Short mmCIF file of C-alpha atoms in Angstrom, two decimals:
data_model
loop_
_atom_site.label_atom_id
_atom_site.label_comp_id
_atom_site.label_asym_id
_atom_site.label_seq_id
_atom_site.Cartn_x
_atom_site.Cartn_y
_atom_site.Cartn_z
CA GLU B 945 14.34 -21.17 -3.91
CA LEU B 946 13.22 -17.66 -4.72
CA LEU B 947 10.14 -17.29 -6.96
CA ASP B 948 10.93 -15.63 -10.29
CA LEU B 949 8.44 -12.91 -9.41
CA TYR B 950 10.74 -11.65 -6.76
CA SER B 951 14.02 -11.67 -8.78
CA PRO B 952 13.94 -8.03 -9.69
CA LEU B 953 13.61 -7.12 -6.07
CA LYS B 954 16.47 -9.30 -5.15
CA GLN B 955 18.59 -7.68 -7.90
CA ALA B 956 17.60 -4.17 -6.76
CA ALA B 957 18.60 -5.20 -3.03
CA ASN B 958 21.91 -6.59 -4.08
CA LEU B 959 22.83 -3.71 -6.25
CA PRO B 960 26.28 -2.43 -5.15
CA ASN B 961 26.05 0.83 -3.33
CA CYS B 962 28.52 2.60 -5.68
CA LEU B 963 26.18 2.07 -8.63
CA ARG B 964 23.02 3.11 -6.81
CA PRO B 965 23.43 6.98 -7.77
CA ILE B 966 24.01 6.14 -11.37
CA VAL B 967 21.13 3.57 -11.62
CA ALA B 968 18.95 6.07 -9.87
CA ALA B 969 19.79 8.77 -12.41
CA LEU B 970 18.93 6.61 -15.32
CA ILE B 971 15.40 5.64 -14.21
CA ASP B 972 12.27 7.50 -13.20
CA ASP B 973 12.14 9.67 -10.12
CA ARG B 974 9.87 7.35 -8.13
CA ARG B 975 11.95 4.16 -8.63
CA GLY B 976 15.25 6.25 -8.48
CA GLY B 977 14.19 7.49 -5.02
CA LEU B 978 13.71 3.82 -3.93
CA VAL B 979 17.06 2.90 -5.28
CA ARG B 980 18.80 5.74 -3.41
CA SER B 981 16.98 5.16 -0.05
CA VAL B 982 18.24 1.66 0.46
CA ARG B 983 21.77 0.17 0.54
CA ASN B 984 23.36 -3.13 0.12
CA GLY B 985 25.26 -4.81 2.89
CA GLY B 986 23.05 -4.00 5.83
CA ILE B 987 23.53 -1.45 8.66
CA THR B 988 25.49 -1.52 11.89
CA SER B 989 23.94 -2.84 15.00
CA TYR B 990 23.92 0.59 16.42
CA ALA B 991 22.04 1.99 13.39
CA TYR B 992 19.55 -0.86 13.67
CA TRP B 993 18.81 -0.09 17.29
CA GLN B 994 18.54 3.54 16.58
CA LEU B 995 16.04 2.84 13.79
CA LEU B 996 13.96 0.74 16.27
CA ALA B 997 14.14 3.63 18.84
CA ASP B 998 12.91 6.05 16.14
CA LEU B 999 10.10 3.63 15.17
CA THR B 1000 9.04 3.42 18.72
CA ASP B 1001 8.75 7.16 18.85
CA VAL B 1002 6.80 7.27 15.78
CA ARG B 1003 4.35 4.60 17.34
CA LYS B 1004 4.00 6.50 20.45
CA ALA B 1005 3.34 9.79 18.50
CA TRP B 1006 0.63 8.23 16.47
CA ALA B 1007 -1.09 6.71 19.58
CA LYS B 1008 -0.99 10.05 21.42
CA LEU B 1009 -2.43 11.86 18.39
CA MET B 1010 -5.35 9.44 18.29
CA GLU B 1011 -5.81 9.79 22.14
CA LYS B 1012 -5.51 13.55 22.13
CA ASN B 1013 -8.12 13.99 19.40
CA CYS B 1014 -10.44 11.23 20.56
CA TYR B 1015 -10.23 9.25 17.36
CA ASP B 1016 -11.56 5.86 17.48
CA ALA B 1017 -10.19 4.95 14.00
CA ILE B 1018 -8.71 6.16 10.76
CA LEU B 1019 -10.61 5.34 7.60
CA HIS B 1020 -8.68 5.35 4.29
CA PRO B 1021 -8.79 3.71 0.99
CA SER B 1022 -7.46 0.03 1.03
CA LEU B 1023 -5.58 0.60 -2.24
CA PRO B 1024 -5.63 3.22 -4.79
CA LEU B 1025 -6.31 0.62 -7.40
CA PRO B 1026 -8.71 -2.28 -7.69
CA ALA B 1027 -7.43 -5.82 -7.26
CA LEU B 1028 -4.24 -6.49 -9.26
CA TYR B 1029 -3.60 -9.02 -11.88
CA CYS B 1030 -1.66 -12.02 -10.53
CA GLY B 1031 2.05 -11.42 -10.67
CA THR B 1032 1.97 -7.63 -10.97
CA SER B 1033 2.29 -6.62 -7.39
CA LYS B 1034 6.15 -6.41 -7.89
CA ASP B 1035 5.51 -3.56 -10.41
CA LEU B 1036 3.05 -1.76 -8.27
CA THR B 1037 4.59 -1.67 -4.79
CA ALA B 1038 3.79 1.94 -4.43
CA ALA B 1039 0.15 1.00 -4.42
CA PHE B 1040 0.66 -0.76 -1.06
CA SER B 1041 1.86 2.26 0.83
CA TYR B 1042 -1.48 2.72 2.57
CA THR B 1043 -1.38 -0.70 3.99
CA MET B 1044 2.24 -0.48 5.21
CA LEU B 1045 1.17 2.06 7.95
CA ALA B 1046 -0.69 -0.48 9.92
CA ASN B 1047 2.26 -2.85 9.75
CA LEU B 1048 4.65 -0.14 10.75
CA LEU B 1049 2.49 0.98 13.71
CA LEU B 1050 1.53 -2.66 14.51
CA TRP B 1051 -2.08 -1.65 14.72
CA PRO B 1052 -5.17 -3.58 13.81
CA GLU B 1053 -6.57 -2.93 10.36
CA GLY B 1054 -9.18 -4.48 8.24
CA CYS B 1055 -10.79 -4.00 4.75
CA VAL B 1056 -14.41 -3.72 3.90
CA PRO B 1057 -15.72 -3.56 0.26
CA VAL B 1058 -17.92 -0.62 -0.34
CA SER B 1059 -18.30 -0.22 -3.97
CA THR B 1060 -17.14 -1.59 -7.37
CA VAL B 1061 -15.41 0.15 -10.27
CA ARG B 1062 -17.74 1.48 -12.74
CA ASN B 1063 -17.43 1.47 -16.52
CA ASP B 1064 -16.49 5.17 -16.64
CA GLU B 1065 -13.77 4.62 -13.87
CA GLN B 1066 -11.55 2.16 -15.79
CA THR B 1067 -8.93 4.55 -16.73
CA TYR B 1068 -5.79 6.05 -15.14
CA PRO B 1069 -5.12 9.09 -17.49
CA ALA B 1070 -1.40 10.19 -17.43
CA SER B 1071 -2.79 13.86 -18.02
CA ASP B 1072 -4.50 13.88 -14.59
CA ILE B 1073 -1.08 13.05 -12.68
CA PRO B 1074 1.95 15.37 -12.22
CA ALA B 1075 4.54 14.89 -15.01
CA ASN B 1076 7.07 13.67 -12.54
CA GLN B 1077 4.81 10.72 -11.81
CA ARG B 1078 4.28 9.64 -15.41
CA ASP B 1079 6.43 6.68 -15.16
CA ALA B 1080 6.45 2.92 -14.98
CA PHE B 1081 4.22 2.77 -11.87
CA ALA B 1082 1.62 5.06 -13.71
CA GLU B 1083 1.84 2.88 -16.71
CA ASN B 1084 1.22 -0.35 -14.65
CA ALA B 1085 -1.61 1.41 -12.90
CA ALA B 1086 -3.23 2.26 -16.10
CA LYS B 1087 -3.08 -1.50 -17.21
CA THR B 1088 -4.54 -2.45 -13.97
CA MET B 1089 -7.55 -0.20 -14.48
CA GLU B 1090 -8.16 -1.69 -18.05
CA ASP B 1091 -11.25 -4.00 -17.84
CA SER B 1092 -11.51 -3.52 -14.05
CA ALA B 1093 -15.23 -2.63 -14.13
CA GLY B 1094 -17.04 -4.86 -11.41
CA LEU B 1095 -13.96 -5.17 -9.14
CA PRO B 1096 -14.52 -4.20 -5.54
CA ILE B 1097 -13.23 -1.08 -4.07
CA SER B 1098 -12.58 -1.17 -0.23
CA VAL B 1099 -12.09 1.13 2.59
CA SER B 1100 -9.81 0.12 5.47
CA VAL B 1101 -10.24 0.66 9.20
CA LEU B 1102 -7.10 1.47 11.25
CA CYS B 1103 -7.47 1.41 14.96
CA PRO B 1104 -4.93 2.05 17.77
CA PRO B 1105 -3.16 -0.79 19.29
CA TYR B 1106 -5.10 -3.47 21.12
CA ARG B 1107 -8.37 -2.32 19.82
CA ASP B 1108 -8.94 -5.20 17.47
CA GLU B 1109 -12.64 -5.81 18.55
CA GLU B 1110 -13.38 -2.06 18.10
CA CYS B 1111 -11.77 -2.31 14.49
CA LEU B 1112 -14.10 -5.25 13.78
CA GLN B 1113 -17.13 -3.48 15.19
CA ILE B 1114 -16.42 -0.29 12.92
CA MET B 1115 -15.95 -2.76 10.03
CA GLN B 1116 -19.31 -4.29 10.80
CA GLU B 1117 -20.99 -0.90 11.02
CA ILE B 1118 -19.61 0.18 7.54
CA GLU B 1119 -20.92 -3.09 6.13
CA GLU B 1120 -24.44 -2.50 7.54
CA LEU B 1121 -24.41 1.00 6.36
CA VAL B 1122 -23.15 0.29 2.85
CA ASN B 1123 -24.88 -2.98 2.32
CA PHE B 1124 -22.50 -4.11 -0.27
CA GLU B 1125 -23.88 -7.18 -1.94
CA GLU B 1126 -22.40 -6.90 -5.46
CA LYS B 1127 -20.37 -9.94 -6.87
CA PRO B 1128 -17.27 -9.01 -8.48
CA THR B 1129 -17.28 -9.48 -12.29
CA ALA B 1130 -14.02 -8.42 -13.63
CA TYR B 1131 -11.20 -10.82 -14.29
CA LEU B 1132 -13.60 -13.71 -14.40
CA ARG B 1133 -13.00 -14.96 -17.78
CA MET B 1134 -14.69 -18.26 -18.46
CA GLU B 1135 -13.25 -20.06 -21.40
#
């Protein structure tokens, strides 16, 4: 049985294709783009295999780029937000876009905490983002930032395929350089 948390995603996936343009026009641009980009009913076998071929080309291009430029790893923020409240990930799927790259490429990746949210960083002001991004995602991100002081902020290490040990080595070097020893304090509400 499907968890209630995933019901909205199931509803969106089962939305009839003929209604997708209408629903997309009625909601914000970001969610509308997601509604328009998928279709109900699956795809043909040929289309599926073509997508796999395209994905293979993307993976090869990324590996070639890393090799050509002699990059050992890519460092990037693990998430653009601190830890999410339990049950809110369904409303903040865009926040996971960074982590999806490693899954798409099938590359090893790991996260290392490097800092915590400071008191003066607990905001996500709508005035700081483009007008077309002041939507439900932004509202949920702002809620996530409230009372987030003390939550860890992490950096991710992404390495080319079959370099798991190198990924772990770079993560260890970051740990030693940063010497992160803080204990998260946000969301620990003892009653």
